[in-house]
Coordinates of C-alpha atoms and ligand atoms in Angstrom, one line a residue:
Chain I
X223 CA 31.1 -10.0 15.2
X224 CA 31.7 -9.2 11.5
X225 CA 34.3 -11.4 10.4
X226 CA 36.5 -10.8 6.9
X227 CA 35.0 -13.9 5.1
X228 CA 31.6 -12.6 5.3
X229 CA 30.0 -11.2 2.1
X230 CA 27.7 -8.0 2.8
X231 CA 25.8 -6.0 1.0
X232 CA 23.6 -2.9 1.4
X233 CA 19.9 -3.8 2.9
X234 CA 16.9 -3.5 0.2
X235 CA 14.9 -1.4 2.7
X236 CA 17.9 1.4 2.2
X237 CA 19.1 3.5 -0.6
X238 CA 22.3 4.5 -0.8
X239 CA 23.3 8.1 -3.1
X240 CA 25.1 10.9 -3.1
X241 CA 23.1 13.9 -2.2
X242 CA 23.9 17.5 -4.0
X243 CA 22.1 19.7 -1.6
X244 CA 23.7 17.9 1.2
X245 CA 27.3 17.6 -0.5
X246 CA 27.5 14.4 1.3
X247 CA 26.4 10.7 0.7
X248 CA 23.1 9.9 2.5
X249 CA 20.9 6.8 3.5
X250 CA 17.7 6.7 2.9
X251 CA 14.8 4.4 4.1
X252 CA 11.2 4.9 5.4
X253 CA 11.4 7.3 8.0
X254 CA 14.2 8.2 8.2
X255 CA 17.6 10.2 6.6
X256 CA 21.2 9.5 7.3
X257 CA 24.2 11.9 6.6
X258 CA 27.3 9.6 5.8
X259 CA 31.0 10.7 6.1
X260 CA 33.4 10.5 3.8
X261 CA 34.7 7.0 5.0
X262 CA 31.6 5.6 5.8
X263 CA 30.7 6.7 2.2
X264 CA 33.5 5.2 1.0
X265 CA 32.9 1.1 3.0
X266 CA 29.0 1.2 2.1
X267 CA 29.7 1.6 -1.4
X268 CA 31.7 -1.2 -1.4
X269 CA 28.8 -3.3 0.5
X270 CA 27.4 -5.3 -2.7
X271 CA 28.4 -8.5 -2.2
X272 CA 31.8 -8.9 -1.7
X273 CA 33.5 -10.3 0.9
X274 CA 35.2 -7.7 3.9
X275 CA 38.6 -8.8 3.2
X276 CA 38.1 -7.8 -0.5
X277 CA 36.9 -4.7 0.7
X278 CA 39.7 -3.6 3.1
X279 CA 42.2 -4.2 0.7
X280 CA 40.4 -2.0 -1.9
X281 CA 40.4 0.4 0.7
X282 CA 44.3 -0.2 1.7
X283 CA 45.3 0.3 -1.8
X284 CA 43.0 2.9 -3.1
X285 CA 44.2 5.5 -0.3
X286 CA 47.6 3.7 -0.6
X287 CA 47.5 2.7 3.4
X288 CA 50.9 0.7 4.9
X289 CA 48.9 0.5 7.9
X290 CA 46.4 -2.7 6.7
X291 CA 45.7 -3.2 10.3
X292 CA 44.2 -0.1 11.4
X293 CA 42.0 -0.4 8.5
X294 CA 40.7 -3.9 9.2
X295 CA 39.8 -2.7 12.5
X296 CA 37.8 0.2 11.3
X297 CA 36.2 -1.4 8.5
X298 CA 34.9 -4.4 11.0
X299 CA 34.2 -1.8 13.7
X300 CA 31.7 -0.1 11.3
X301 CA 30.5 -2.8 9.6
X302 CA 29.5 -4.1 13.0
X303 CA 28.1 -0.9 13.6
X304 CA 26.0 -0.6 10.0
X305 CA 24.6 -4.2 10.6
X306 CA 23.3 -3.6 13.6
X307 CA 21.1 -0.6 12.7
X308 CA 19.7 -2.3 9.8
X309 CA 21.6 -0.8 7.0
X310 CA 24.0 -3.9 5.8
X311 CA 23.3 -7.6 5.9
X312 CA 26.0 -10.4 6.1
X313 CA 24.8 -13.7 3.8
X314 CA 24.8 -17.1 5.5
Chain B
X31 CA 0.6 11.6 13.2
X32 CA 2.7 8.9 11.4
X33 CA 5.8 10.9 11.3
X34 CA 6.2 11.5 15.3
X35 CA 8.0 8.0 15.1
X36 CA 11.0 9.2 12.9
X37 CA 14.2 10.3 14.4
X38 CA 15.9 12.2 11.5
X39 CA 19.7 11.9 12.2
X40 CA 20.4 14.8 9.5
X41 CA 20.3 18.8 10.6
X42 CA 18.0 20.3 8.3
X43 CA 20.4 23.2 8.1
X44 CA 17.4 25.4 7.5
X45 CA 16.5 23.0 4.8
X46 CA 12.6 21.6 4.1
X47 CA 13.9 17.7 4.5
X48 CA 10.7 16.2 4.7
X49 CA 7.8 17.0 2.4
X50 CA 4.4 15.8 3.8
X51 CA 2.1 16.2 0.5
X52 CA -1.8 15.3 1.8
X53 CA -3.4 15.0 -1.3
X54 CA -7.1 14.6 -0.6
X55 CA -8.9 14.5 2.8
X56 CA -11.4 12.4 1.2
X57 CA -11.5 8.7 2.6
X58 CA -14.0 5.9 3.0
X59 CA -12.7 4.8 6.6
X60 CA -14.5 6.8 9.4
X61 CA -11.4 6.1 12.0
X62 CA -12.5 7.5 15.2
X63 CA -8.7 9.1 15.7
X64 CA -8.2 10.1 12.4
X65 CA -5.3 13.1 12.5
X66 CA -7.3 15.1 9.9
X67 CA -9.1 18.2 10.4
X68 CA -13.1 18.5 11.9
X69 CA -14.3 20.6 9.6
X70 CA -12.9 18.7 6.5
X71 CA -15.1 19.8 3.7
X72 CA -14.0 23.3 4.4
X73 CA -10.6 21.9 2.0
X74 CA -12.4 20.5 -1.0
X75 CA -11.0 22.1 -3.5
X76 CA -7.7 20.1 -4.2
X77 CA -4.6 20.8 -6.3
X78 CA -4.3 19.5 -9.7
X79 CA -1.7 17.1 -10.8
X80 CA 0.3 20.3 -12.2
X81 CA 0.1 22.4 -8.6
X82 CA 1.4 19.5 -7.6
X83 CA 4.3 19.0 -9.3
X84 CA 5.6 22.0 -9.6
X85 CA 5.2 22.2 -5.4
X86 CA 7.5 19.0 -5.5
X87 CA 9.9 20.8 -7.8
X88 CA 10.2 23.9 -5.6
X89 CA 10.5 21.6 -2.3
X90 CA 13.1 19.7 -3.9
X91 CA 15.1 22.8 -4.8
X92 CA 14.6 23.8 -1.4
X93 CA 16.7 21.0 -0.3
X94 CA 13.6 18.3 0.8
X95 CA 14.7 14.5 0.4
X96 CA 12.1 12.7 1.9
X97 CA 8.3 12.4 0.2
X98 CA 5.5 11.1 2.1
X99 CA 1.8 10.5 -0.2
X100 CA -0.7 10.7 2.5
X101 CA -4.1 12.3 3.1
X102 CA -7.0 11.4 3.4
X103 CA -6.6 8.2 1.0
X104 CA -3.9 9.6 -1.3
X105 CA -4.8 6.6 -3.4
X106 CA -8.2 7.7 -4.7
X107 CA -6.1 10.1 -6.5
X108 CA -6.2 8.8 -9.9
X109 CA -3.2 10.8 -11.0
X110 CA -0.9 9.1 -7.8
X111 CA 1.0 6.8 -10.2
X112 CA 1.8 10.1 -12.5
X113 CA 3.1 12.1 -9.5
X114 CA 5.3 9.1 -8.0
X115 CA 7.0 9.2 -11.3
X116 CA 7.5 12.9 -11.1
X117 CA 9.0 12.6 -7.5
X118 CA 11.1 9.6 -8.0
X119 CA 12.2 11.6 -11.4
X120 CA 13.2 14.8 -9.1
X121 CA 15.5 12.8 -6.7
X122 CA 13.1 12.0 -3.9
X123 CA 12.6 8.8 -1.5
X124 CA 9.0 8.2 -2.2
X125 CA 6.9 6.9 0.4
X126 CA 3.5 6.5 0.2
X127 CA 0.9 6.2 3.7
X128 CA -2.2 4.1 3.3
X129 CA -4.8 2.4 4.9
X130 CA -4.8 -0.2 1.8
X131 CA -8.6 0.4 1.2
X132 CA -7.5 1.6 -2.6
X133 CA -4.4 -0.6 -3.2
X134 CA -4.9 -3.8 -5.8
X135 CA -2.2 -5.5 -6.8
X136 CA -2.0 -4.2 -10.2
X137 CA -1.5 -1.2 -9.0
X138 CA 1.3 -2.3 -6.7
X139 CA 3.0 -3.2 -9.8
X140 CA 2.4 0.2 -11.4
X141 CA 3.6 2.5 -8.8
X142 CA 6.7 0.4 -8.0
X143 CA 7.5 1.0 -11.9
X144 CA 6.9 4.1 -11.5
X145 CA 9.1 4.6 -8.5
X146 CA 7.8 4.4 -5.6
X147 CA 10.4 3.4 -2.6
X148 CA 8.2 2.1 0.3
X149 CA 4.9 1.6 1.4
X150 CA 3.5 2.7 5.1
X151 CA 0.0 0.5 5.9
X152 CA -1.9 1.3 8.8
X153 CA -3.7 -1.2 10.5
X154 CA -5.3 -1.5 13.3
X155 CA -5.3 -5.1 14.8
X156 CA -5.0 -8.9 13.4
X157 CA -8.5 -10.2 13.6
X158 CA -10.2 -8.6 11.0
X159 CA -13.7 -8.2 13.0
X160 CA -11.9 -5.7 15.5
X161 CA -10.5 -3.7 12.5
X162 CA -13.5 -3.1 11.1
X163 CA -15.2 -2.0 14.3
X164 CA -11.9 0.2 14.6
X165 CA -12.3 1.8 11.3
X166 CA -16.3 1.8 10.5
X167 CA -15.9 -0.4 7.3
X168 CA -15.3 -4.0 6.4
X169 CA -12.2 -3.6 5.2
X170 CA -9.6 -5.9 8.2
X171 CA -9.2 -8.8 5.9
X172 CA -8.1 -6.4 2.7
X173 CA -5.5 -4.9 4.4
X174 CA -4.2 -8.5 5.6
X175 CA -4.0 -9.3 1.9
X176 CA -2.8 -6.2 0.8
X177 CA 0.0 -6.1 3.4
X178 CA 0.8 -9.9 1.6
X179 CA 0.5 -8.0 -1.7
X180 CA 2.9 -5.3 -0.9
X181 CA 5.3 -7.7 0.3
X182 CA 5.2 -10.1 -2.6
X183 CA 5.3 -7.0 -4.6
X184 CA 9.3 -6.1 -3.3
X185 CA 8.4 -2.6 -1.7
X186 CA 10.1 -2.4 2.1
X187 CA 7.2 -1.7 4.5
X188 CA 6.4 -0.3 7.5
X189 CA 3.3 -1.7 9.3
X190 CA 1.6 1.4 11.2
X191 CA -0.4 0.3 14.3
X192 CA -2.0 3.7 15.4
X193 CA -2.4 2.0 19.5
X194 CA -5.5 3.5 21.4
X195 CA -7.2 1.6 24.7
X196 CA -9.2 -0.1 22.0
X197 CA -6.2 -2.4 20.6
X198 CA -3.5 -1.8 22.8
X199 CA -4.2 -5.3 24.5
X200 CA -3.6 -6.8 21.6
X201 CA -0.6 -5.9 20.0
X202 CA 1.3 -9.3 19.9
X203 CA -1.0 -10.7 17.6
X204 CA 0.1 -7.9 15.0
X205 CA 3.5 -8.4 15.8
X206 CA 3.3 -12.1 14.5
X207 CA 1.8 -11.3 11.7
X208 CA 4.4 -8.2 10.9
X209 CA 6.7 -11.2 11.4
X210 CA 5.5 -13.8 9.2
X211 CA 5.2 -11.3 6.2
X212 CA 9.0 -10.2 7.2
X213 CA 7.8 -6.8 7.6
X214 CA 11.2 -4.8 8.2
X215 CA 9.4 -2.1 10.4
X216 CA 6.7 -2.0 12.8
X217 CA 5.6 1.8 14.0
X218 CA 3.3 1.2 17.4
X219 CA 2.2 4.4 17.6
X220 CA -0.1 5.8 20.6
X221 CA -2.3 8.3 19.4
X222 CA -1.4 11.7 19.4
X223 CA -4.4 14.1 20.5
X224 CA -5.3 16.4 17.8
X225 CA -8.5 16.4 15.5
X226 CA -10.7 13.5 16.0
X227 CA -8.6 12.0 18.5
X228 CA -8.9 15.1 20.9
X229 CA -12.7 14.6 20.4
X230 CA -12.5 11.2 21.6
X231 CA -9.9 11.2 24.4
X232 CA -11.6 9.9 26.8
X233 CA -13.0 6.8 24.8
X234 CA -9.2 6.0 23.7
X235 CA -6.4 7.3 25.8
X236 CA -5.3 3.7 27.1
X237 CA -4.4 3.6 31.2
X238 CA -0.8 3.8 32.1
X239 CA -0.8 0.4 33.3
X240 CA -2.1 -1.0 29.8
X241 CA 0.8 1.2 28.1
X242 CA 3.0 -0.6 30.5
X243 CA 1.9 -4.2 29.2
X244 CA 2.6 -3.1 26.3
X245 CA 6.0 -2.0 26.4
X246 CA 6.8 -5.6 27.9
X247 CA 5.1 -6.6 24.6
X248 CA 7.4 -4.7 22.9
X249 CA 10.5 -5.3 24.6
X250 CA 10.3 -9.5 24.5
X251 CA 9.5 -8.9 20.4
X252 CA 12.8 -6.8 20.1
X253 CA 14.4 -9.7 22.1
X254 CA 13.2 -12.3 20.0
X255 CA 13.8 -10.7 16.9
X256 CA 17.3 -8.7 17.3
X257 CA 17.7 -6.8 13.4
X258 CA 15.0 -8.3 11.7
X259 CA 12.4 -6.2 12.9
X260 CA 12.6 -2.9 13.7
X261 CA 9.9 -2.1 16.2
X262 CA 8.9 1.6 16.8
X263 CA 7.1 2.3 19.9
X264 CA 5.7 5.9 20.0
X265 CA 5.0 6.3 23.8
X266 CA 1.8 8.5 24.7
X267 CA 3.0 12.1 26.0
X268 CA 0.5 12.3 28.4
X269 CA 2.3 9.6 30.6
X270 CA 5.5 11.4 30.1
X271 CA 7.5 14.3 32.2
X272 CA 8.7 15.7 29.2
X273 CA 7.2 16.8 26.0
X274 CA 8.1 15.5 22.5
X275 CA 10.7 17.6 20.3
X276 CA 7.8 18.3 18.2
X277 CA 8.9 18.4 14.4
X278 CA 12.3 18.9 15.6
X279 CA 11.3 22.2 15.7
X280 CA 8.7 24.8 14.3
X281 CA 9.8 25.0 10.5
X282 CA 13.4 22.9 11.1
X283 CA 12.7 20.2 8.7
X284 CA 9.4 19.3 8.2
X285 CA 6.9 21.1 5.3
X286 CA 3.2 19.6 5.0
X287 CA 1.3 21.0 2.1
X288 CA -2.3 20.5 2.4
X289 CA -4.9 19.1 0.0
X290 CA -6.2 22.8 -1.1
X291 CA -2.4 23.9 -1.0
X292 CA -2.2 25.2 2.2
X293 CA 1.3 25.3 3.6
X294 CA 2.1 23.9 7.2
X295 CA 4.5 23.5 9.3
X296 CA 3.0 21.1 11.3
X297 CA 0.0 19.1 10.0
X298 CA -2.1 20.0 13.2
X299 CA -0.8 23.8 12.9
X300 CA -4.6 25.0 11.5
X301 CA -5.5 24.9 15.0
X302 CA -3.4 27.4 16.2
X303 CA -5.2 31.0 16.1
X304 CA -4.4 33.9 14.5
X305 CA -1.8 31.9 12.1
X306 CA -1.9 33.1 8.7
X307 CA -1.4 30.0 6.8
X308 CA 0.3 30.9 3.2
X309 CA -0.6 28.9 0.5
X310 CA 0.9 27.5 -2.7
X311 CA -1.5 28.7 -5.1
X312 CA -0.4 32.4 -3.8
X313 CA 3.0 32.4 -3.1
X314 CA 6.2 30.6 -4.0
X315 CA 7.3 27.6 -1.6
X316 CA 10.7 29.7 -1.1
X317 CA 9.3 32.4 0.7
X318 CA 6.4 30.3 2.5
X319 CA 9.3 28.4 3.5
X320 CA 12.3 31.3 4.4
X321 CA 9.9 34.4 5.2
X322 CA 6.0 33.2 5.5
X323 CA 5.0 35.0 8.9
X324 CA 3.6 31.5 10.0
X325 CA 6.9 29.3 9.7
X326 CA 8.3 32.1 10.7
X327 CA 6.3 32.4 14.0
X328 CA 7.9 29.6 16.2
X329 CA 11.3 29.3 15.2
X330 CA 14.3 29.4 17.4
X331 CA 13.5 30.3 20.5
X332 CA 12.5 33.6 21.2
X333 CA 8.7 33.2 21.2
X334 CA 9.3 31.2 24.7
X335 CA 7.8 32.4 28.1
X336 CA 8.4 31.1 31.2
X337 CA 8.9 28.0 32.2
X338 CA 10.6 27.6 28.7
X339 CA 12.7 30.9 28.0
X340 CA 15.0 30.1 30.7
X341 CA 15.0 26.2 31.0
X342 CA 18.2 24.0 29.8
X343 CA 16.5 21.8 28.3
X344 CA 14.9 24.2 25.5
X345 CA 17.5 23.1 22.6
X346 CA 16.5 19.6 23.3
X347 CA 12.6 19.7 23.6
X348 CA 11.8 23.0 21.9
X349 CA 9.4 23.7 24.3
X350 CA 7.3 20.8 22.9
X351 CA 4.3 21.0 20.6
X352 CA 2.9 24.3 19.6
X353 CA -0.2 22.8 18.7
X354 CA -1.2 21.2 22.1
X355 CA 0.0 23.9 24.0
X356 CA -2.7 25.8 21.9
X357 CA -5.5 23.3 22.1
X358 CA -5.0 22.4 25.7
X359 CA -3.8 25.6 27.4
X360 CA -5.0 28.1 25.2
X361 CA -1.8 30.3 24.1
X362 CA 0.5 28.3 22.0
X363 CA 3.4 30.6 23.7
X364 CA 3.2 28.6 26.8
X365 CA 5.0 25.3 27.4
X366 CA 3.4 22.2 26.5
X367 CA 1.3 20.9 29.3
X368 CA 3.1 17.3 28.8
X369 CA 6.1 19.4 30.9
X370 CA 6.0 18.4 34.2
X371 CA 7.5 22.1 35.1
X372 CA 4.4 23.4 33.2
X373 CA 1.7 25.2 35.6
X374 CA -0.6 23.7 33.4
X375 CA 0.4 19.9 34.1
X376 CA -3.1 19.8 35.5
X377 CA -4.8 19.5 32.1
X378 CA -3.1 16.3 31.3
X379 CA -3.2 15.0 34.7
X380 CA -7.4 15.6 34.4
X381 CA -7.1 14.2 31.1
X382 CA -5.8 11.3 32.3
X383 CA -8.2 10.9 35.1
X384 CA -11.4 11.6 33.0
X385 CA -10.1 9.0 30.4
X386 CA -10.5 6.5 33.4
X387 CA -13.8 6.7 33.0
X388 CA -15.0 5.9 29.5
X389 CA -18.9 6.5 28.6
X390 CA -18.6 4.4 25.3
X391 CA -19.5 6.9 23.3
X392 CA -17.5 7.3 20.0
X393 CA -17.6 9.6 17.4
X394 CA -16.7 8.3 14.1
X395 CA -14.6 10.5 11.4
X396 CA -17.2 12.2 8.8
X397 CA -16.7 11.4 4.9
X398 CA -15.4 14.2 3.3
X399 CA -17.5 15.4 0.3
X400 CA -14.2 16.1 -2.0
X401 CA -13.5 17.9 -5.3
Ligands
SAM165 C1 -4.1 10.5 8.6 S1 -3.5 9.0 8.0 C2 -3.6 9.2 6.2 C3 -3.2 7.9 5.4 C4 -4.2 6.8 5.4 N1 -5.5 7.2 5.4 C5 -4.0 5.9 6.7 O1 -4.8 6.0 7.6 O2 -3.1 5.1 6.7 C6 -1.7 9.1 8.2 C7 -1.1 8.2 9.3 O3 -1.5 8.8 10.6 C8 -1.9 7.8 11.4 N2 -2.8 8.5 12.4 C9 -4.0 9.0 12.1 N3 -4.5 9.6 13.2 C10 -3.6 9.6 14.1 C11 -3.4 10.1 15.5 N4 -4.4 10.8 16.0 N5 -2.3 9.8 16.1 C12 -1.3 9.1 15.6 N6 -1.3 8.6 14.3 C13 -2.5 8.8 13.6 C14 -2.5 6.7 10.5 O4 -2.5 5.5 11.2 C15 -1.7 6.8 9.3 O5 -0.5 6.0 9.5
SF4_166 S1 -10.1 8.0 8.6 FE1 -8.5 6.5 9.0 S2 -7.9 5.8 7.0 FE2 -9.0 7.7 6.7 S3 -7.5 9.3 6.6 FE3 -8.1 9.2 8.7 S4 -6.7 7.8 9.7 FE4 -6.5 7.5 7.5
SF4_167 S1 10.1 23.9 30.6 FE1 9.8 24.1 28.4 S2 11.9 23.8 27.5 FE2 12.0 23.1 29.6 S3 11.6 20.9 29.5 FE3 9.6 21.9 29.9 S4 8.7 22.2 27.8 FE4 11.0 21.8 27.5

């Protein structure tokens, strides 16, 4: 599991923009396309080397959240998600 | 072809996604599977570096993201750098596909300045003396050194193992070696029939139990190697009940422009008969895209007969490939054979039997005489 002392950031294989035509973030890497969502936008651009505490709580305060729990939750719940498909790395 | 291994996860939303831009079908490998065309000198007269660019500037307007370089050997185009530079500038993920044979690593350098986002190498197996029987040249220790190059160079890479009976035993091998250079993917992918392939089926369709091997192959890699590697293994159709969502669909998302500008949907699409292919030297990508009668021809749904036209699982499948339905059954209307609810199963299934019996005799891809 992702916990909120690791640092992540984006892998090099994947780049990360926002995408007129689509309106949307996307992913890109070889051989493939990924459409983001707005939140998911929102977490990966965070992903450059900070740790996931750091990034909840510019995610609690930016969308002026009481509810710091449900956040955490979702953050590590995707960040587990994104690590697993290749698209963020945690540092030893 | 290389792109049957991608799953995009992005609705094209009637949008061109993925530009396939084959610049030349000249090549000095002589690969006895290779995707291209027979008659390949009947497409000698290639686009110039401006044709080129202003096709990437309408594709991109049309919505595409992704860029594959291929061919032929898009790297004996001298004006590659100069057209990587002019993607990268218009907002596209350039890839390029290669067999190495042209690649040094100056100009690994070069094309990463000038943009270029991955590199796809094909190779064929990990003892060089079995590449170069695979590909008619010495060229199995380059690409072992290239694929180091590319690597030390900082491009992400995908390592392209087109799998036939002639290498599928041997597929671990490549996998250490995709591991050693940290390769982040691996596409293992059985040969589709089309072109040269389809003229040497029986001398390369592997048996079902060798396929089999090889997915245990594959499935103790993944084990071993969790997110590191991401391992692609293209199954061959013939040994499944179902046919592949071809494309994702006849003009859905993917737009191949050939090396004499003609437009396809489907990089095997020449074959089917009475197709008028448009071309870019005649008419605007928009319309070849929106309104051209051949991207036009197999979209949606309504082309289908029976078994397709009334089956559930015809938003899922698309009825499979056009293209082999055409070369194996005749009438590219017709479901493709792959379909085990096809009445033309047979095809395959006498395919697969005839392939059992191999007479060793290979024919190797001609040289295309070029520009
Ligand atoms: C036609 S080649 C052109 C690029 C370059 N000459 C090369 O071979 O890497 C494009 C890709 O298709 C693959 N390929 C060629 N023939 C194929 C076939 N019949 N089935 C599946 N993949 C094939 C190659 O391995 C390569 O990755
Ligand atoms: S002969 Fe081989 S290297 Fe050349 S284009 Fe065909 S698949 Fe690629
Ligand atoms: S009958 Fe046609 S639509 Fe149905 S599964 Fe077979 S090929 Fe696909």
């Amino acid at each position: 599991m992702i916990r909120l002392d690791d640092v992540v950031r984006k892998s090099p294989a994947y780049l990360f923009r926002w995408e007129p035509s689509q309106d949307a973030h996307v992913l890109l890497y070889p051989e493939g396309i990924v459409k983001l969502n707005a939140t998911a936008a929102e977490i990966l651009s965070r992903c450059t080397g900070q740790r996931v505490a750091d990034i909840v709580a510019q995610l609690a305060e930016e969308f002026a959240v009481e509810a710091v729990d449900a956040i955490r939750a979702d953050v590590l719940q995707f960040l587990e998600d994104a690590r697993e498909r290749g698209w963020i790395r945690t540092d030893a | 072809m290389s792109e049957a291994g991608s799953a995009p996860t992005l609705d094209g939303r009637g949008q061109p996604l993925w530009l396939v831009a084959e610049l030349t079908y000249r090549c000095p490998l002589r690969c006895s599977w290779c995707s291209n065309p027979l008659d390949l000198d009947a497409y000698d007269s290639e686009l110039s570096t401006d044709e080129w660019k202003r096709v990437l500037a309408e594709a991109r307007s049309l919505g595409a993201l992704q860029l594959g370089f291929t061919g032929g050997e898009p790297c004996l185009r001298k004006d590659l750098e100069e057209l990587v530079a002019e993607a990268d500038r218009l907002g596209y993920y350039t890839n390029l596909i290669t067999s190495g044979v042209a690649l040094t690593e100056e100009r690994l350098v070069r094309l990463k300045a000038a943009g270029l986002r991955q590199i796809q190498l094909s190779i064929q197996a990990r003892d060089p003396a079995l590449g170069d029987e695979l590909v008619g040249a010495r060229v199995g220790e380059h690409k072992i050194a290239i694929a180091r190059a590319i690597k030390a160079a900082g491009y992400p890479m995908v390592l392209n193992v087109p799998v036939s009976r002639r290498n599928v035993d041997r597929i671990e091998p490549l996998l250490a070696l995709a591991e050693e250079l940290g390769v982040e993917f691996v596409e293992l992918a059985n040969l589709q029939y089309y072109g040269w392939a389809l003229a040497n089926r029986d001398e390369l369709l592997p048996t079902r139990a060798q396929v089999e091997a090889a997915e245990a192959v594959v499935r103790a890699a993944r084990a071993r190697l969790g997110r590191h590697m991401t391992i692609y293994f293209v199954v061959p159709d013939y040994y499944e009940q179902r046919p592949k969502a071809c494309m994702n669909g006849w003009g859905a998302v993917h737009l191949t422009v050939a090396p004499d500008g003609t437009a396809l949907p489907c990089q095997a699409a020449r074959v089917i008969r009475g197709l008028e292919l448009p071309n870019v030297r005649r008419h605007p990508l928009e319309w070849i895209w929106r309104s051209s009668p051949a991207f036009q021809a197999f979209r949606g749904d309504l082309w289908m007969k029976e078994p397709c036209r009334s089956c559930d699982e015809r938003d899922k499948d698309f009825g499979g490939c056009r293209c082999q339905a055409m070369l194996l059954t005749g009438d590219p209307t017709n479901a493709d054979p792959v379909c085990a609810k096809s009445p033309h199963r047979h095809v395959i299934d006498d395919a697969i039997a005839s392939a059992q019996r191999p007479r060793g005799r290979l024919l190797m891809r001609a040289r295309a005489a070029g520009r």
